[in-house]
Short mmCIF file of C-alpha atoms and ligand atoms in Angstrom, two decimals:
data_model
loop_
_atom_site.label_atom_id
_atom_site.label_comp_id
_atom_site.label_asym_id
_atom_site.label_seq_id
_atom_site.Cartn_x
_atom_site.Cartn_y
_atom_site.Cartn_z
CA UNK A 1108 0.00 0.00 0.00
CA UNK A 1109 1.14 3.63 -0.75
CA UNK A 1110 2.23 6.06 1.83
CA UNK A 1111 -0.84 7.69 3.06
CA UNK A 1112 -0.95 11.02 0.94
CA UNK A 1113 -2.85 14.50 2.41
CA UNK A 1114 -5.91 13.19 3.40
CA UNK A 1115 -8.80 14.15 0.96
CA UNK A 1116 -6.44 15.37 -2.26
CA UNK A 1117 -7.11 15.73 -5.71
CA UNK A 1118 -7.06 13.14 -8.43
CA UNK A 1119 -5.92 13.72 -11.83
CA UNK A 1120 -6.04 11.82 -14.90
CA UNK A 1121 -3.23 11.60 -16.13
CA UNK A 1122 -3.10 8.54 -18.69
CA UNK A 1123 -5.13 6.42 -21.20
CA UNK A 1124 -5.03 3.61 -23.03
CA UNK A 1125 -7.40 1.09 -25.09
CA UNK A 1126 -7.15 -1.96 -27.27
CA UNK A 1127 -9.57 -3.33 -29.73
CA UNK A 1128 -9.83 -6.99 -31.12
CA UNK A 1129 -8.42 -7.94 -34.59
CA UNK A 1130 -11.31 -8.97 -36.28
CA UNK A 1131 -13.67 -6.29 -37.85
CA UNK A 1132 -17.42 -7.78 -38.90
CA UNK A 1133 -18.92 -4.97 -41.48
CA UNK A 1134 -22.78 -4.61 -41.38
CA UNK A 1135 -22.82 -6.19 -45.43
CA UNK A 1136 -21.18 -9.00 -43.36
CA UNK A 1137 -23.19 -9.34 -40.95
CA UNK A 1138 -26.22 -8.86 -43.39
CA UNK A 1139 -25.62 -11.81 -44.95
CA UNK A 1140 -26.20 -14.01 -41.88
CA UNK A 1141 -29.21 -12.47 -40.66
CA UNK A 1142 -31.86 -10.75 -41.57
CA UNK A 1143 -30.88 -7.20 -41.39
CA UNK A 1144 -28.97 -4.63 -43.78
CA UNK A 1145 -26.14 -1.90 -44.02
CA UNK A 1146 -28.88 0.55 -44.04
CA UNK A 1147 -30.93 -0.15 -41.25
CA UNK A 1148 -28.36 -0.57 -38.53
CA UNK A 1149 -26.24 2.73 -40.22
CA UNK A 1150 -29.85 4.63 -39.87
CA UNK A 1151 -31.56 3.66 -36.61
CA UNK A 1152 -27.70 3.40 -34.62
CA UNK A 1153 -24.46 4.70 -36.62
CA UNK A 1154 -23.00 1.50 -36.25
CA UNK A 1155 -20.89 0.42 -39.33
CA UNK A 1156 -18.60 -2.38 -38.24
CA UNK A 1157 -17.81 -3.82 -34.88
CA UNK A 1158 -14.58 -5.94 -33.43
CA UNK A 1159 -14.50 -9.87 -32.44
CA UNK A 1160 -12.31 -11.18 -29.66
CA UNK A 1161 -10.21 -13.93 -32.54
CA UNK A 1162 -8.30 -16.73 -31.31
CA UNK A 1163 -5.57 -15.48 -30.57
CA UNK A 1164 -6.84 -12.57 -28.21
CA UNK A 1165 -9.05 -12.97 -25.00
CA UNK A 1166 -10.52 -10.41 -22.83
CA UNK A 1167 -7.55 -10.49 -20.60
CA UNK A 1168 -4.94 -9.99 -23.41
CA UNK A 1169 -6.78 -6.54 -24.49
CA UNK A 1170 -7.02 -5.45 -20.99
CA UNK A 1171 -3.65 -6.19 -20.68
CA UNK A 1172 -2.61 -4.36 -23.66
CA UNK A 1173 -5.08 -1.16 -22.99
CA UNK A 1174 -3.63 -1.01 -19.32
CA UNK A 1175 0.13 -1.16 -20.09
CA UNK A 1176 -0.80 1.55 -22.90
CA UNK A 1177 -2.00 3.97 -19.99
CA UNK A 1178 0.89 3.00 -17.75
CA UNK A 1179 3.10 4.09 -20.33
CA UNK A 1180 1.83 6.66 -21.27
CA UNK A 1181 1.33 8.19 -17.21
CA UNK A 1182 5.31 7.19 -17.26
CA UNK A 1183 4.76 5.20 -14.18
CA UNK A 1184 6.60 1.95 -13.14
CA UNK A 1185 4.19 -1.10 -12.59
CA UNK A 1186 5.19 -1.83 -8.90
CA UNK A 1187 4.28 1.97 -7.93
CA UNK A 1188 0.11 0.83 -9.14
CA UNK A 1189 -1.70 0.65 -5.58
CA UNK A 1190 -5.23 -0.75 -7.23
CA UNK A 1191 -6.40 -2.01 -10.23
CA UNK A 1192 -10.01 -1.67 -11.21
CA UNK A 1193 -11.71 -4.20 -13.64
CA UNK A 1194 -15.07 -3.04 -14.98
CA UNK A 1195 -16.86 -5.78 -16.57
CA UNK A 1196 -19.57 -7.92 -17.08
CA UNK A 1197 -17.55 -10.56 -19.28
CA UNK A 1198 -14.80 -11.54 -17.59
CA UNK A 1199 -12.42 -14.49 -18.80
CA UNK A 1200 -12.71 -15.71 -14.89
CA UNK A 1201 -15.46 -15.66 -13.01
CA UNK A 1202 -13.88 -14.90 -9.75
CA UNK A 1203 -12.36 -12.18 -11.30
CA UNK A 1204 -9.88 -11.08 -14.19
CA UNK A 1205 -8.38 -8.34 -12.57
CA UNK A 1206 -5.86 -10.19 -10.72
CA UNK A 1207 -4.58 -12.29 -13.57
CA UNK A 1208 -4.05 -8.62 -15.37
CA UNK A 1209 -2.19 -7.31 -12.22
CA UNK A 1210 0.26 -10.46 -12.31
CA UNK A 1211 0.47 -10.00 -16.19
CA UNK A 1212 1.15 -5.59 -16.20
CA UNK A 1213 3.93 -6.70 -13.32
CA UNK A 1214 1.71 -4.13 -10.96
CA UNK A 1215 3.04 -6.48 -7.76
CA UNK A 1216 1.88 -3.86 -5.28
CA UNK A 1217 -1.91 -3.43 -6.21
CA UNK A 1218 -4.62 -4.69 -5.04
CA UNK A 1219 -7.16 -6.14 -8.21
CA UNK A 1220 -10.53 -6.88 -8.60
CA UNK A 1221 -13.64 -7.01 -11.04
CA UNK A 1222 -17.02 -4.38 -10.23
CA UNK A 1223 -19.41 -5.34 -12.87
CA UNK A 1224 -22.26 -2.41 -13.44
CA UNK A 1225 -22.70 -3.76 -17.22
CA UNK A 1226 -22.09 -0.67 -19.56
CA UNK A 1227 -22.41 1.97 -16.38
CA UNK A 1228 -19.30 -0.30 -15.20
CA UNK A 1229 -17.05 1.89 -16.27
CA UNK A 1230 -18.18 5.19 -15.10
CA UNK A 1231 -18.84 3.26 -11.48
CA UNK A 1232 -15.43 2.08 -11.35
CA UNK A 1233 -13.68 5.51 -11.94
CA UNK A 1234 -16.11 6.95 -9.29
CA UNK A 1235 -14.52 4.00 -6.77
CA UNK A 1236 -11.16 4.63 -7.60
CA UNK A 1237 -11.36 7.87 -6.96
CA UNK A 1238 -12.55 7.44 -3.44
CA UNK A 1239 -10.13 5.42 -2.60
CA UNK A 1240 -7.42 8.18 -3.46
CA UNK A 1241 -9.35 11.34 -2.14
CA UNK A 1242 -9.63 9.34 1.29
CA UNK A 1243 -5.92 8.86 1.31
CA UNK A 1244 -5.96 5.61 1.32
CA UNK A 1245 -3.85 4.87 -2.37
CA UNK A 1246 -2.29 6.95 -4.63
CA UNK A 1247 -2.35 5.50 -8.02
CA UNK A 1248 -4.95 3.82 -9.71
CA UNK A 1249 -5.42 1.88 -12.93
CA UNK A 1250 -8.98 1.63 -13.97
CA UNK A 1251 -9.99 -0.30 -17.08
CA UNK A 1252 -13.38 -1.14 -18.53
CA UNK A 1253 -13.79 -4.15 -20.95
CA UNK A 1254 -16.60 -6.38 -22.31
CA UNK A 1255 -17.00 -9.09 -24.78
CA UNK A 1256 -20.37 -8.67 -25.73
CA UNK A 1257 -20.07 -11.04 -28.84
CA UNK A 1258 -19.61 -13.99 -26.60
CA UNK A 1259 -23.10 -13.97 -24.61
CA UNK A 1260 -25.54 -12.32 -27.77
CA UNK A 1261 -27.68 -14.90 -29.56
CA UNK A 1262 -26.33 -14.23 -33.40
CA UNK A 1263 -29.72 -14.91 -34.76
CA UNK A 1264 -31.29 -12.25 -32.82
CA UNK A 1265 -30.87 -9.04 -35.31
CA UNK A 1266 -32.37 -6.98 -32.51
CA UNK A 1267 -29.42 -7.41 -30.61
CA UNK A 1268 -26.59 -8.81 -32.77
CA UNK A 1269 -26.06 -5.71 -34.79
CA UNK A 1270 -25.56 -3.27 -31.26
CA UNK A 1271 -22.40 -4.83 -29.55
CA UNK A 1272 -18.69 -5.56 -30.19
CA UNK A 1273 -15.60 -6.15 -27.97
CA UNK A 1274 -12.82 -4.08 -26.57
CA UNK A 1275 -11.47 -2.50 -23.74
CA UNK A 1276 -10.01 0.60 -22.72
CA UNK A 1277 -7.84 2.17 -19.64
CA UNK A 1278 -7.16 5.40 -17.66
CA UNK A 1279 -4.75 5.92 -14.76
CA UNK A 1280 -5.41 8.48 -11.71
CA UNK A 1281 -3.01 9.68 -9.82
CA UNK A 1282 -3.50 11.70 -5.97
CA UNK A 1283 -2.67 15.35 -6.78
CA UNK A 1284 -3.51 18.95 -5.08
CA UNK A 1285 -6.47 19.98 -4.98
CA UNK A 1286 -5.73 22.78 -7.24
CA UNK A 1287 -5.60 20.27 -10.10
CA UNK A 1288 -8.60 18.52 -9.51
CA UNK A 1289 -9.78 15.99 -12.21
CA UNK A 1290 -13.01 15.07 -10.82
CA UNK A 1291 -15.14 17.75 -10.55
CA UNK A 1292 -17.84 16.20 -9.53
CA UNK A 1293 -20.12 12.93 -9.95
CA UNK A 1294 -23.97 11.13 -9.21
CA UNK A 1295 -24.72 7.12 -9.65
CA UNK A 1296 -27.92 5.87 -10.21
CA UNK A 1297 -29.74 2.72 -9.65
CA UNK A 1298 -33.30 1.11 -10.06
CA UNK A 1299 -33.38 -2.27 -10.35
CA UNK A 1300 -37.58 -2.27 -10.49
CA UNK A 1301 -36.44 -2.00 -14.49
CA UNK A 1302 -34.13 -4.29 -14.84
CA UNK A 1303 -35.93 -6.71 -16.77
CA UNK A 1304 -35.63 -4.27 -19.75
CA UNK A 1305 -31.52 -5.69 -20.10
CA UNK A 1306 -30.45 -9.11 -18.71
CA UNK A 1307 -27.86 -11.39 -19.10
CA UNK A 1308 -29.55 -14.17 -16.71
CA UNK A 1309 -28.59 -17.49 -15.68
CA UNK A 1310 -29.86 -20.66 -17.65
CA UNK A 1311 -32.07 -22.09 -15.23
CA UNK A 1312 -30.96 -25.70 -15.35
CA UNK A 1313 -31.18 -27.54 -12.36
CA UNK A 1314 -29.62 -31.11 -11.94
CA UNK A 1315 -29.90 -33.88 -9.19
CA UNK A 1316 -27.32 -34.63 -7.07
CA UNK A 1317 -28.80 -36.99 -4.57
CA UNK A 1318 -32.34 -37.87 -3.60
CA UNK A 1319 -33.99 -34.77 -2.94
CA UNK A 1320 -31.04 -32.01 -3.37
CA UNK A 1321 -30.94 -30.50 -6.64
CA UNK A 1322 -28.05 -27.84 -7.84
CA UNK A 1323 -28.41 -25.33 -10.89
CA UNK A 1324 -25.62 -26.07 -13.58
CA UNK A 1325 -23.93 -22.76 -14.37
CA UNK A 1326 -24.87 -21.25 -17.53
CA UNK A 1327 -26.09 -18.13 -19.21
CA UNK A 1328 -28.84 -17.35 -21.75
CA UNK A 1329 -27.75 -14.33 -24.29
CA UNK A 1330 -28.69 -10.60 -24.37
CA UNK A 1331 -32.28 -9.98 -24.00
CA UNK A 1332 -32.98 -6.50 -24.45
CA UNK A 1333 -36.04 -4.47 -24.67
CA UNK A 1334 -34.84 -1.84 -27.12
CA UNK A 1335 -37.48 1.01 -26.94
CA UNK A 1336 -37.88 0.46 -23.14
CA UNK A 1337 -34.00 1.19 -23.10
CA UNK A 1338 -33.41 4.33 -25.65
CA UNK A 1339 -36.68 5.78 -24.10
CA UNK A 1340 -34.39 5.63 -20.83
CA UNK A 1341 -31.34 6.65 -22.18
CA UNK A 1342 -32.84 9.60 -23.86
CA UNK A 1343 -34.77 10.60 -20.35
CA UNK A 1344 -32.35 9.95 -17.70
CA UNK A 1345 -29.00 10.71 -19.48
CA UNK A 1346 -30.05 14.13 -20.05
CA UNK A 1347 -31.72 14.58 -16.37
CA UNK A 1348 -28.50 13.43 -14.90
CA UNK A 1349 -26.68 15.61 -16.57
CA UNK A 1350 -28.38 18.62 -16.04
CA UNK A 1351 -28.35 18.23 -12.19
CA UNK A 1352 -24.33 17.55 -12.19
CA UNK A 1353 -23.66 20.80 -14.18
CA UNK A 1354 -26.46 22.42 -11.86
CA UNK A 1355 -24.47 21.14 -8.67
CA UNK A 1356 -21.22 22.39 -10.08
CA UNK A 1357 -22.09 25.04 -11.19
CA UNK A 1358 -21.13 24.83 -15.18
CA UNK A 1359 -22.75 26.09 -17.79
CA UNK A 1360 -22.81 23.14 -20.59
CA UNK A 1361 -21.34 26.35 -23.10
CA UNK A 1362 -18.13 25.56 -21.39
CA UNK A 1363 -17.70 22.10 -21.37
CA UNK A 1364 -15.59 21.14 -24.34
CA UNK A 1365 -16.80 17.85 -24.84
CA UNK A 1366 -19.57 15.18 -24.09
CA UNK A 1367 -18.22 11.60 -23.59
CA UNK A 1368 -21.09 9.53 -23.03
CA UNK A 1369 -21.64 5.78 -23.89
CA UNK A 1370 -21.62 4.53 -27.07
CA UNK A 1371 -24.64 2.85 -27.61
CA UNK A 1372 -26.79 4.69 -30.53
CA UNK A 1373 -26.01 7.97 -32.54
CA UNK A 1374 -29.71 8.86 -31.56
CA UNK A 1375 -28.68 9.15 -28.46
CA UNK A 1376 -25.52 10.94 -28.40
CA UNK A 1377 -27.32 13.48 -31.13
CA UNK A 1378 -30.25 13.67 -28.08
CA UNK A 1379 -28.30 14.55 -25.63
CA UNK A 1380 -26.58 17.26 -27.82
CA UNK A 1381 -29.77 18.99 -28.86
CA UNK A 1382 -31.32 18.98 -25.14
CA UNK A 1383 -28.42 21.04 -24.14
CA UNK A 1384 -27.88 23.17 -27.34
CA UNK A 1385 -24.28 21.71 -28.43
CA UNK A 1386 -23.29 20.68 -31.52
CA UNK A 1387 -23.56 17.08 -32.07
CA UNK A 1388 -19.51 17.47 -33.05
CA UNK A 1389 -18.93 18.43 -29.25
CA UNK A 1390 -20.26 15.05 -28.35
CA UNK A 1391 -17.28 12.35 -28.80
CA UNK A 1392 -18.34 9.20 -30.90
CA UNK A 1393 -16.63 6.37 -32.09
CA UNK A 1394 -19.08 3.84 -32.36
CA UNK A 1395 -19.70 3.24 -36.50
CA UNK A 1396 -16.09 1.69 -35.69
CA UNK A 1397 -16.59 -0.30 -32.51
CA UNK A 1398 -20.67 -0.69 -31.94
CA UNK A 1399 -21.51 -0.71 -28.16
CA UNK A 1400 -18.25 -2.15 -26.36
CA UNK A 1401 -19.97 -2.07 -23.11
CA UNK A 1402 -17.95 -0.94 -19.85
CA UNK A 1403 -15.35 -0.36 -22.65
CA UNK A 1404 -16.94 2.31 -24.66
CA UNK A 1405 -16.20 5.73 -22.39
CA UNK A 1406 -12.22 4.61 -21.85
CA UNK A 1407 -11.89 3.49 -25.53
CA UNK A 1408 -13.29 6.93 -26.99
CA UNK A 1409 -11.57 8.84 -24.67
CA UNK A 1410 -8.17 7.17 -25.33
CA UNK A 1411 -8.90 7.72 -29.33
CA UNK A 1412 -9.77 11.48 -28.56
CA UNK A 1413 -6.39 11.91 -26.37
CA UNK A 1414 -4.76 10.61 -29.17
CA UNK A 1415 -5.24 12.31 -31.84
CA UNK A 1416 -5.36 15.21 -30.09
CA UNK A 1417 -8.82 16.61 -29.89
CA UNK A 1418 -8.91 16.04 -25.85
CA UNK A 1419 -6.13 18.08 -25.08
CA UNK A 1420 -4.52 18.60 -21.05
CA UNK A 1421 -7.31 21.00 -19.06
CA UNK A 1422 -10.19 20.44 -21.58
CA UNK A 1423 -13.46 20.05 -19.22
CA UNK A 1424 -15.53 16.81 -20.16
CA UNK A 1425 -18.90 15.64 -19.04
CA UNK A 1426 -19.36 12.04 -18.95
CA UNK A 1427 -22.03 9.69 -18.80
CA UNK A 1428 -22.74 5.93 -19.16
CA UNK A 1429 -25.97 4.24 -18.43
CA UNK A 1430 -27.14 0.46 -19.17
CA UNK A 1431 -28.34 -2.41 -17.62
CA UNK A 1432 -29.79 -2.69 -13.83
CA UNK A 1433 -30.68 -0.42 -14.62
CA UNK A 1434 -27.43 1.40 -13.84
CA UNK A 1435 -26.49 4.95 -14.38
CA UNK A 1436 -24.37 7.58 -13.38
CA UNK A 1437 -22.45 10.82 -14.92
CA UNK A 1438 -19.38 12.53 -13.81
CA UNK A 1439 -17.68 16.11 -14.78
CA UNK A 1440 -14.15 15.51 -15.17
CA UNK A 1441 -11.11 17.84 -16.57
CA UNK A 1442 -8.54 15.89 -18.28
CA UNK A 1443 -4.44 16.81 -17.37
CA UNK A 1444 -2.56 13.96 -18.75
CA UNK A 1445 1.36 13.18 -18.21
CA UNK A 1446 3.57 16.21 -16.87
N1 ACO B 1016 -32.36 -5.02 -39.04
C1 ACO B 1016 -33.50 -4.78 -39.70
N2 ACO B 1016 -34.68 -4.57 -39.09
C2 ACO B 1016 -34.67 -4.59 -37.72
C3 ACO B 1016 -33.50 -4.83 -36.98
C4 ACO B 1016 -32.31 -5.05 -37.69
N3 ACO B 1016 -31.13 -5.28 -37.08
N4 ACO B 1016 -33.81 -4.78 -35.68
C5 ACO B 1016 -35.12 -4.53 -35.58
N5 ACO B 1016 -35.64 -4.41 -36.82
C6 ACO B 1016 -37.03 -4.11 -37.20
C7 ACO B 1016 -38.02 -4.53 -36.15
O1 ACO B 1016 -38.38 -5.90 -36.30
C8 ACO B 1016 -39.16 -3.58 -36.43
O2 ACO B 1016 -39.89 -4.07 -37.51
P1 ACO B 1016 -41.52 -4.01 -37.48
O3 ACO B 1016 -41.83 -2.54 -37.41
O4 ACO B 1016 -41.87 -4.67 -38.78
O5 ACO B 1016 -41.92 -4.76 -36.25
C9 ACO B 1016 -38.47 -2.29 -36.89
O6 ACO B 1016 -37.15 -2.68 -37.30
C10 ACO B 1016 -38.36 -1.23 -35.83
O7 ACO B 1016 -37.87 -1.84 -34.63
P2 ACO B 1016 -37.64 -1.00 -33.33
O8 ACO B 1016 -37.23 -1.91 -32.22
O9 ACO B 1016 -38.82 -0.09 -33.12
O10 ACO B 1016 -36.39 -0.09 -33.78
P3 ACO B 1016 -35.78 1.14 -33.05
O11 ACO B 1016 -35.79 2.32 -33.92
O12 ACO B 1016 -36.31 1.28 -31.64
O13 ACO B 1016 -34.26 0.70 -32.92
C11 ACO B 1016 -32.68 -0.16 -31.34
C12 ACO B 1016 -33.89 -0.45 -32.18
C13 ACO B 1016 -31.52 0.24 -32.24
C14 ACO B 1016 -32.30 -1.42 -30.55
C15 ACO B 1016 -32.99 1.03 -30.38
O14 ACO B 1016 -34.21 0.80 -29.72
C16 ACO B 1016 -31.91 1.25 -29.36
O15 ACO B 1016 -30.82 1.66 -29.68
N6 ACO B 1016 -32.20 1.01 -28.05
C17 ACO B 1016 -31.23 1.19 -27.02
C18 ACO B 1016 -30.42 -0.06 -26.90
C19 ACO B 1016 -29.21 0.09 -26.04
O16 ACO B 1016 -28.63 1.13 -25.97
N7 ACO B 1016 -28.82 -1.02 -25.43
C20 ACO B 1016 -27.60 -1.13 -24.72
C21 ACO B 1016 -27.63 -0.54 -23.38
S1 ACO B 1016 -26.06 -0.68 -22.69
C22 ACO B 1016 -25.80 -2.14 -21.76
O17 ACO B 1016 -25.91 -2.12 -20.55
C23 ACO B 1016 -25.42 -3.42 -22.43
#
């Protein structure tokens, strides 16, 4: 564990990272096993392709790969990492993934492990990290979000197969004065009473063992997704949530300089951009490349953005990711990178 920093400092981010699967599956492709077209899922989401985990790659590899990106790029030695944060909802393990990656990125110090909050995940996770390092408690955090979505949707469902693809992406935080505060301010949301519009449920297959005891045989069924139910929330409580975290810190959306919500459906991100007067060009997308890469989506854009320079060291940015639980959240962040 790190020396115990100030108690209640800053936290800046200071480093990103992502990696995307190999394979690429085109909508024409993808159009030719089920019943849907190139001009339907371009028109109703602004998906045009979406990436595979191969064989060669797992879920592990990219996080790998999109964490030791960050590191490097934050200039940080492995062994100074006090926690690693997994968000996902498709892990290769179970019990977790996050300490296989710790082992793997040589990060000997930190403690690892999974929070699953299914596309929110990410947004959840950052939120956790933080607290962790405004309490004192560590000072550098690695927090990754990562799905493979193409594993657990049913490929003959075209209401669902055409949305998702895999990937993952990383950001590190770092403790920092207060002065240089990162994370300007956040609210999580919650209500499981609708979480029947998004599941990824366990088969129910039970088994005897012995007269009279039974056991259910592990299992899942794939996606099943109300659609409308979903982009009727999205477009209603992204917006709301929003709203009251630039109310509560007191920021006029005219200054943010950009959006960075999940990527699940240009409708959405062009929603959210006319409910608060922006131009749809303020709000980051990616997703005709990548589809909806779950807990992945917000770390993956971002590190694309940082990149190629649009997101550039004290640009303001107002996040959001919402998704099954139903799970929300937003948070108003202010990007600093490396020194
Ligand atoms: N190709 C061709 N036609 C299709 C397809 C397809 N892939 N999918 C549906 N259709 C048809 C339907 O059968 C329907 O036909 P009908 O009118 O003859 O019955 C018609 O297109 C319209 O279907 P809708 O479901 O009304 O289409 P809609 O415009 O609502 O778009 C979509 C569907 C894209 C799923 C949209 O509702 C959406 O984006 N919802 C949000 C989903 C989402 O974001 N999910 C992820 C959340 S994140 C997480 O936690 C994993």
């Amino acid at each position: 564990m790190a020396e115990t920093p100030s108690i209640f400092s800053g936290v800046a981010l200071v480093g990103s990272g992502s990696a995307t699967p190999t394979q690429s599956l085109s909508n024409d492709q993808l159009g030719s096993r089920v019943d849907t077209n190139d001009t339907w899922i371009r028109t109703r989401t602004g998906i045009e392709a979406r990436r595979l985990i191969g064989a060669d790659e797992t879920l592990t590899s990219l996080c790998c790969k999109a964490g030791a990106n960050a590191i490097a790029m934050s200039g940080w030695e492995p062994e100074s990492i006090d926690l690693i944060l997994l968000a996902t909802s498709t892990p290769d393990d179970l019990f977790g993934s996050a300490p296989e990656i710790q082992a793997k990125l040589g990060a000997k110090n930190a403690v690892a492990f999974d929070l699953t909050a299914a596309c929110s995940g990410f947004l959840f996770s950052l939120v956790t990290a933080a607290q962790f390092l405004k309490n004192g408690s560590f000072k550098r955090a690695l927090v990754i979000g990562a799905d493979q979505l193409s594993s657990w949707v049913d490929w003959s469902d075209r209401r669902t197969c055409v949305l998702f693809g895999d990937g993952a992406g990383a950001l590190t935080l770092e403790t920092t004065n207060t002065s240089k505060e990162g994370i300007l301010g956040f609210q999580l949301k919650t209500d499981g009473s609708r979480g029947n519009c998004l599941n990824l449920k366990q088969k129910e297959r039970r088994e005897s063992l012995l007269d009279g005891i039974s056991h259910q045989v592990g299992g899942y069924e794939p996606i099943q997704m109300n659609g409308q139910e979903v982009y009727k929330f999205a477009v209603r409580e992204v917006p709301a949530i929003l709203e009251t975290l630039l109310k509560r810190t007191n920021t006029d959306p005219k200054h943010l300089d950009w959006m960075l919500l999940h990527q699940a459906n240009q409708r959405i991100l062009d929603a959210v951009a006319d409910r608060f007067d922006i131009p749809h060009s303020k709000v980051l997308s990616n997703l005709a490349n990548y589809g909806n890469t779950s807990a992945a989506t917000i770390p993956l854009m971002l590190d694309e953005a940082v990149k190629d320079g649009r997101i550039k060291p004290g640009h303001l940015i107002a996040t959001s990711g919402f998704g099954a639980g139903l799970s929300w959240g937003a948070a108003l962040v202010r990007w600093q990178g490396p020194d």
